[in-house]
């Protein structure tokens, strides 16, 4: 989206999608390796057998303690558009002909400069797409924005199509499905809460597994509501399963101004005021109702960034050794826990990969400077 204000280009990490798995876990050893260090083989085998029997019990409920959470390092993916779009699944709703598809094309075009974008324009044909894109962007085309005007439905091959696409284009950042109604499963109780939740839930699981942002274009009802997001057509199961929602509205259909309301798990609620360029039919951000909250710098991460540089691109050692070289006033275990939790921010903002592993010699921390992603 074009903006008359200064663009925010420094990425901030997503707080994480539901169900994400740790990319590094402390301890990383298997159950057998863990128990071998301090226990005799007979006890190791008995403990392993007990754990396996417990996990096979139909009544077994997997749990994780707060301390174990702090010992894990979870994957954190950079935003697709800082402060606006993150990896996950979002609804983008508005009345028919309000300008959703033009805004979708604009988002797709700009994100394609960072990675591959797939746009399922299921209510268009190639001629209409050609005319729209030429009017909006002229001769400035790109090979990283791909379109399809037909696709299978959820539960009938769509998931496999999208997985194959991401496999063939591993730098995929964004997939837009315009519209959700076109890929819904046929038959059954299509508009129950359970069905709405399940259809978006299936797409969310796919987006989370592939690490992409999935944007589902949808319509609103004609009826007004106290909560604007209750105007999204269908039951609350749609928004309940999604990571967030966007609502584009005009006071009158002929207006060249619109309001875009945003809610989500990974970003603060916000309202954006947009104006449409009549010649190119692109949207411009005029102002935001509230400025985005910016997290203050973390002194520990800044100390790591000052230590890991192009002249010293990697380091490994214990938490005690790291606390000494960073000269931070923290106990080694507290420092390791802090870096476990902040590993995503360290990677996305400072481009430093952090790993905390356990070996027979003890725990080891490694820090590696990596080139920034596109």
Coordinates of C-alpha atoms in Angstrom, one line a residue:
X1 CA 0.0 0.0 0.0
X2 CA 1.4 3.4 -0.9
X3 CA 1.9 5.7 2.0
X4 CA 2.5 9.5 2.3
X5 CA 4.1 8.8 5.6
X6 CA 7.5 7.3 6.2
X7 CA 7.5 3.5 5.5
X8 CA 8.5 1.1 8.2
X9 CA 11.0 -1.3 6.7
X10 CA 12.7 -2.8 9.7
X11 CA 11.0 -6.2 10.3
X12 CA 9.7 -7.2 13.7
X13 CA 8.9 -10.8 14.6
X14 CA 5.6 -12.3 14.8
X15 CA 4.6 -13.4 18.3
X16 CA 4.1 -16.9 16.8
X17 CA 1.3 -18.8 15.2
X18 CA -0.7 -21.4 17.1
X19 CA 0.8 -24.8 17.1
X20 CA 4.3 -23.8 16.0
X21 CA 7.1 -26.2 16.8
X22 CA 10.4 -25.3 18.4
X23 CA 13.3 -25.1 15.9
X24 CA 15.8 -25.8 18.7
X25 CA 15.0 -27.4 22.0
X26 CA 17.0 -27.6 25.2
X27 CA 17.5 -30.4 25.8
X28 CA 17.9 -31.6 22.2
X29 CA 19.0 -35.1 23.1
X30 CA 16.7 -38.1 22.9
X31 CA 15.1 -39.6 26.1
X32 CA 17.8 -42.3 26.0
X33 CA 20.7 -39.8 25.7
X34 CA 19.3 -37.7 28.5
X35 CA 19.0 -40.5 31.0
X36 CA 22.3 -42.1 30.0
X37 CA 24.3 -39.3 31.5
X38 CA 23.4 -39.8 35.1
X39 CA 21.6 -43.2 35.4
X40 CA 22.6 -46.8 34.9
X41 CA 21.4 -48.6 31.7
X42 CA 18.7 -50.6 33.6
X43 CA 17.1 -47.5 35.0
X44 CA 17.4 -45.8 31.6
X45 CA 15.5 -48.6 29.9
X46 CA 12.8 -48.7 32.6
X47 CA 12.3 -45.0 32.4
X48 CA 12.1 -45.0 28.7
X49 CA 9.6 -47.9 28.7
X50 CA 7.5 -46.0 31.3
X51 CA 7.3 -42.9 29.2
X52 CA 6.4 -44.8 26.1
X53 CA 3.6 -46.7 27.9
X54 CA 2.3 -43.4 29.3
X55 CA 2.2 -41.7 25.9
X56 CA 0.4 -44.7 24.4
X57 CA -2.4 -44.5 27.0
X58 CA -5.6 -43.2 25.4
X59 CA -6.1 -40.9 28.4
X60 CA -2.6 -39.3 28.0
X61 CA -2.7 -35.5 27.9
X62 CA 0.6 -34.0 26.7
X63 CA 1.6 -31.0 28.8
X64 CA 4.6 -28.7 29.1
X65 CA 5.7 -26.8 32.1
X66 CA 6.4 -23.0 32.1
X67 CA 10.1 -23.8 32.7
X68 CA 10.2 -26.2 29.8
X69 CA 8.6 -23.5 27.6
X70 CA 11.5 -21.2 28.6
X71 CA 14.0 -23.9 27.6
X72 CA 12.8 -24.1 24.1
X73 CA 13.7 -21.9 21.1
X74 CA 10.7 -21.4 18.9
X75 CA 10.7 -20.4 15.3
X76 CA 9.7 -16.8 14.6
X77 CA 9.1 -15.6 11.0
X78 CA 9.4 -12.0 9.9
X79 CA 6.3 -10.0 9.0
X80 CA 5.1 -9.9 5.4
X81 CA 4.2 -6.2 5.9
X82 CA 5.5 -4.7 9.1
X83 CA 2.7 -4.0 11.6
X84 CA 0.0 -5.2 9.2
X85 CA 0.5 -8.8 7.8
X86 CA 2.2 -11.8 9.4
X87 CA 2.5 -15.4 8.5
X88 CA -0.8 -17.0 9.3
X89 CA -4.4 -16.8 8.0
X90 CA -6.4 -13.6 7.7
X91 CA -9.9 -12.6 6.5
X92 CA -10.2 -9.6 4.3
X93 CA -13.8 -8.5 4.1
X94 CA -15.8 -5.8 2.5
X95 CA -19.0 -5.1 0.6
X96 CA -19.1 -6.1 -3.1
X97 CA -17.4 -3.6 -5.4
X98 CA -15.9 -1.7 -2.5
X99 CA -12.4 -2.0 -4.0
X100 CA -11.1 -5.2 -2.3
X101 CA -9.6 -6.7 -5.4
X102 CA -7.7 -3.5 -6.3
X103 CA -6.3 -3.4 -2.8
X104 CA -5.4 -7.1 -3.0
X105 CA -3.6 -6.6 -6.3
X106 CA -1.7 -3.7 -4.7
X107 CA -0.7 -5.7 -1.7
X108 CA 0.3 -8.6 -3.9
X109 CA 2.4 -6.5 -6.2
X110 CA 4.4 -4.8 -3.4
X111 CA 5.0 -8.0 -1.4
X112 CA 6.2 -9.7 -4.6
X113 CA 9.3 -7.4 -4.3
X114 CA 10.2 -9.4 -1.2
X115 CA 9.3 -12.9 -2.4
X116 CA 6.8 -14.9 -4.5
X117 CA 3.1 -14.1 -4.2
X118 CA 0.3 -16.4 -5.5
X119 CA -3.0 -14.7 -6.3
X120 CA -6.0 -16.9 -6.9
X121 CA -8.3 -14.5 -8.7
X122 CA -11.2 -16.9 -8.9
X123 CA -13.8 -14.3 -9.9
X124 CA -11.8 -12.8 -12.7
X125 CA -10.5 -13.8 -16.2
X126 CA -7.1 -13.1 -17.7
X127 CA -8.3 -10.1 -19.8
X128 CA -9.8 -8.4 -16.7
X129 CA -6.6 -9.1 -14.7
X130 CA -4.5 -7.7 -17.5
X131 CA -6.5 -4.5 -17.8
X132 CA -6.5 -3.9 -14.0
X133 CA -2.8 -4.5 -13.5
X134 CA -1.8 -2.3 -16.5
X135 CA -3.9 0.5 -15.2
X136 CA -2.5 0.2 -11.7
X137 CA 1.2 -0.4 -12.4
X138 CA 1.8 0.3 -16.1
X139 CA 4.8 -1.5 -17.6
X140 CA 6.4 -2.3 -14.3
X141 CA 5.6 -6.0 -14.3
X142 CA 7.2 -8.8 -12.2
X143 CA 7.7 -12.5 -12.5
X144 CA 7.3 -13.1 -8.8
X145 CA 3.5 -12.3 -8.8
X146 CA 1.7 -15.3 -10.2
X147 CA -2.1 -15.6 -10.9
X148 CA -4.5 -18.5 -11.3
X149 CA -8.2 -18.0 -12.2
X150 CA -9.2 -21.6 -11.2
X151 CA -8.4 -23.9 -8.2
X152 CA -9.8 -26.9 -6.4
X153 CA -11.8 -26.6 -3.2
X154 CA -10.8 -27.1 0.4
X155 CA -10.8 -30.8 1.1
X156 CA -10.9 -31.7 -2.6
X157 CA -7.3 -30.9 -3.6
X158 CA -6.7 -27.2 -2.9
X159 CA -4.4 -28.0 0.0
X160 CA -2.3 -30.2 -2.2
X161 CA -2.1 -27.6 -4.9
X162 CA -1.0 -24.9 -2.5
X163 CA 1.6 -27.2 -0.9
X164 CA 3.0 -28.0 -4.3
X165 CA 3.2 -24.4 -5.2
X166 CA 5.2 -23.5 -2.1
X167 CA 7.5 -26.5 -2.7
X168 CA 8.2 -25.1 -6.2
X169 CA 8.5 -21.5 -4.9
X170 CA 10.1 -21.8 -1.4
X171 CA 10.4 -18.0 -1.1
X172 CA 6.6 -17.7 -1.1
X173 CA 5.5 -14.9 1.3
X174 CA 1.8 -14.4 0.5
X175 CA -1.1 -16.4 -1.0
X176 CA -4.4 -14.5 -1.7
X177 CA -7.6 -16.4 -2.3
X178 CA -10.2 -14.1 -3.9
X179 CA -12.8 -15.2 -2.8
X180 CA -13.2 -17.7 0.1
X181 CA -16.7 -18.7 -1.2
X182 CA -15.1 -20.1 -4.4
X183 CA -13.0 -22.7 -2.6
X184 CA -15.5 -23.8 0.1
X185 CA -16.4 -27.5 0.2
X186 CA -19.7 -28.3 -1.6
X187 CA -22.5 -30.0 0.3
X188 CA -23.2 -30.4 4.0
X189 CA -24.1 -27.7 6.4
X190 CA -22.0 -25.0 4.8
X191 CA -22.9 -22.1 7.1
X192 CA -22.7 -23.6 10.6
X193 CA -20.2 -22.4 13.1
X194 CA -18.5 -25.8 13.1
X195 CA -18.2 -25.8 9.3
X196 CA -17.0 -22.2 9.1
X197 CA -14.4 -22.9 11.8
X198 CA -13.2 -26.1 10.1
X199 CA -12.8 -24.6 6.6
X200 CA -10.6 -21.7 7.9
X201 CA -8.9 -24.1 10.3
X202 CA -7.8 -26.3 7.5
X203 CA -6.3 -23.3 5.6
X204 CA -4.7 -22.0 8.8
X205 CA -2.9 -25.4 9.4
X206 CA -1.6 -25.2 5.8
X207 CA -0.4 -21.6 6.2
X208 CA 1.3 -22.4 9.5
X209 CA 3.0 -25.5 8.1
X210 CA 4.2 -23.6 5.0
X211 CA 5.2 -20.5 6.9
X212 CA 3.2 -18.2 4.6
X213 CA 0.5 -15.5 5.0
X214 CA -2.8 -16.7 3.6
X215 CA -5.3 -13.8 2.9
X216 CA -8.9 -14.9 2.3
X217 CA -11.1 -12.3 0.6
X218 CA -14.7 -12.4 1.8
X219 CA -17.9 -10.4 1.7
X220 CA -19.8 -8.5 4.5
X221 CA -23.5 -8.6 5.3
X222 CA -25.8 -5.7 4.5
X223 CA -26.9 -5.5 8.1
X224 CA -25.0 -3.1 10.4
X225 CA -23.6 -4.4 13.8
X226 CA -22.3 -2.8 16.9
X227 CA -19.0 -4.6 16.4
X228 CA -18.0 -3.9 12.8
X229 CA -16.4 -7.3 12.4
X230 CA -19.7 -9.0 13.1
X231 CA -20.7 -7.8 9.7
X232 CA -18.4 -10.4 8.1
X233 CA -20.7 -12.8 6.2
X234 CA -21.1 -16.2 7.9
X235 CA -20.8 -17.2 11.5
X236 CA -18.1 -16.2 14.0
X237 CA -16.4 -19.5 13.2
X238 CA -14.6 -17.8 10.3
X239 CA -13.0 -15.0 12.4
X240 CA -12.6 -17.4 15.4
X241 CA -10.3 -19.7 13.4
X242 CA -8.3 -16.9 11.6
X243 CA -5.3 -15.1 13.0
X244 CA -6.9 -11.8 12.2
X245 CA -9.3 -9.8 10.0
X246 CA -9.4 -6.7 7.9
X247 CA -12.6 -4.8 7.2
X248 CA -12.7 -2.3 4.3
X249 CA -15.7 0.1 4.4
X250 CA -16.9 3.2 2.6
X251 CA -19.7 5.5 3.7
X252 CA -21.0 5.6 0.2
X253 CA -20.1 3.4 -2.7
X254 CA -19.1 6.3 -4.9
X255 CA -16.6 7.7 -2.2
X256 CA -12.9 7.8 -3.0
X257 CA -12.1 7.4 0.7
X258 CA -12.4 4.3 2.8
X259 CA -11.6 3.0 6.3
X260 CA -9.6 -0.2 6.9
X261 CA -10.0 -1.7 10.3
X262 CA -7.5 -4.3 11.5
X263 CA -7.6 -6.8 14.3
X264 CA -5.2 -9.7 14.9
X265 CA -3.3 -11.9 17.2
X266 CA 0.1 -10.7 16.0
X267 CA -0.5 -7.0 15.7
X268 CA -2.3 -4.2 17.6
X269 CA -5.8 -3.2 16.6
X270 CA -5.7 -0.2 14.3
X271 CA -7.7 1.9 11.9
X272 CA -6.3 3.2 8.6
X273 CA -7.8 6.0 6.5
X274 CA -7.3 5.4 2.7
X275 CA -7.8 7.4 -0.4
X276 CA -8.2 6.0 -3.9
X277 CA -6.3 7.4 -6.9
X278 CA -9.0 7.9 -9.5
X279 CA -6.5 7.5 -12.4
X280 CA -4.6 4.4 -11.3
X281 CA -7.2 3.0 -8.9
X282 CA -4.6 2.4 -6.2
X283 CA -5.0 3.1 -2.6
X284 CA -2.9 5.6 -0.6
X285 CA -2.6 5.6 3.2
X286 CA -3.6 9.1 4.4
X287 CA -3.2 8.6 8.1
X288 CA -3.5 6.1 11.0
X289 CA -5.8 6.6 13.9
X290 CA -3.1 5.6 16.4
X291 CA 0.6 5.2 15.9
X292 CA 1.9 1.7 16.2
X293 CA 3.5 0.8 19.5
X294 CA 7.3 0.2 19.1
X295 CA 9.0 -2.1 21.5
X296 CA 12.1 -0.4 23.1
X297 CA 15.5 -1.9 22.4
X298 CA 16.5 -4.9 24.4
X299 CA 19.9 -4.2 26.0
X300 CA 20.9 -7.9 26.0
X301 CA 20.1 -8.3 22.3
X302 CA 22.0 -5.0 21.6
X303 CA 25.0 -6.4 23.5
X304 CA 24.9 -9.6 21.4
X305 CA 24.7 -7.6 18.2
X306 CA 27.7 -5.5 19.3
X307 CA 29.6 -8.7 20.0
X308 CA 28.7 -10.7 16.8
X309 CA 29.8 -8.6 13.9
X310 CA 31.2 -9.1 10.4
X311 CA 34.7 -9.2 12.0
X312 CA 33.5 -11.9 14.5
X313 CA 30.6 -13.6 12.7
X314 CA 30.3 -16.6 15.0
X315 CA 30.9 -17.7 18.5
X316 CA 30.1 -20.7 20.7
X317 CA 30.6 -21.5 24.3
X318 CA 28.7 -21.8 27.6
X319 CA 26.2 -19.4 29.1
X320 CA 28.8 -18.5 31.8
X321 CA 31.3 -17.6 29.1
X322 CA 28.8 -15.6 27.1
X323 CA 27.8 -13.6 30.2
X324 CA 31.4 -12.8 30.8
X325 CA 32.2 -11.6 27.2
X326 CA 29.0 -9.6 27.0
X327 CA 29.6 -8.1 30.4
X328 CA 25.9 -8.2 31.3
X329 CA 24.7 -8.2 34.9
X330 CA 22.8 -11.5 34.6
X331 CA 23.2 -15.0 35.9
X332 CA 24.2 -17.4 33.1
X333 CA 20.9 -19.4 33.4
X334 CA 18.9 -16.2 33.2
X335 CA 20.8 -15.0 30.2
X336 CA 20.2 -18.3 28.4
X337 CA 16.5 -18.2 29.2
X338 CA 16.3 -14.6 28.0
X339 CA 18.0 -15.5 24.7
X340 CA 15.7 -18.6 24.3
X341 CA 12.7 -16.4 24.5
X342 CA 14.1 -13.6 22.4
X343 CA 15.7 -15.8 19.7
X344 CA 13.2 -14.8 17.1
X345 CA 13.7 -11.1 17.6
X346 CA 17.5 -11.6 17.5
X347 CA 17.1 -13.3 14.2
X348 CA 14.7 -10.9 12.5
X349 CA 16.1 -7.6 13.7
X350 CA 19.8 -8.4 14.1
X351 CA 20.2 -11.3 11.7
X352 CA 21.9 -13.5 14.3
X353 CA 21.0 -17.1 14.6
X354 CA 20.9 -18.4 18.2
X355 CA 21.1 -22.0 19.2
X356 CA 21.2 -23.6 22.6
X357 CA 21.9 -27.3 22.6
X358 CA 22.8 -30.0 25.1
X359 CA 25.7 -32.4 24.7
X360 CA 27.4 -34.9 27.0
X361 CA 29.8 -32.1 27.9
X362 CA 27.0 -29.8 29.0
X363 CA 25.0 -27.1 27.4
X364 CA 26.4 -25.0 24.5
X365 CA 25.3 -21.7 23.0
X366 CA 26.2 -20.8 19.5
X367 CA 25.7 -17.4 17.8
X368 CA 26.0 -16.9 14.0
X369 CA 25.7 -13.8 11.9
X370 CA 23.5 -14.4 8.8
X371 CA 22.8 -12.3 5.8
X372 CA 19.4 -10.5 6.0
X373 CA 16.5 -12.2 4.1
X374 CA 14.9 -10.4 1.3

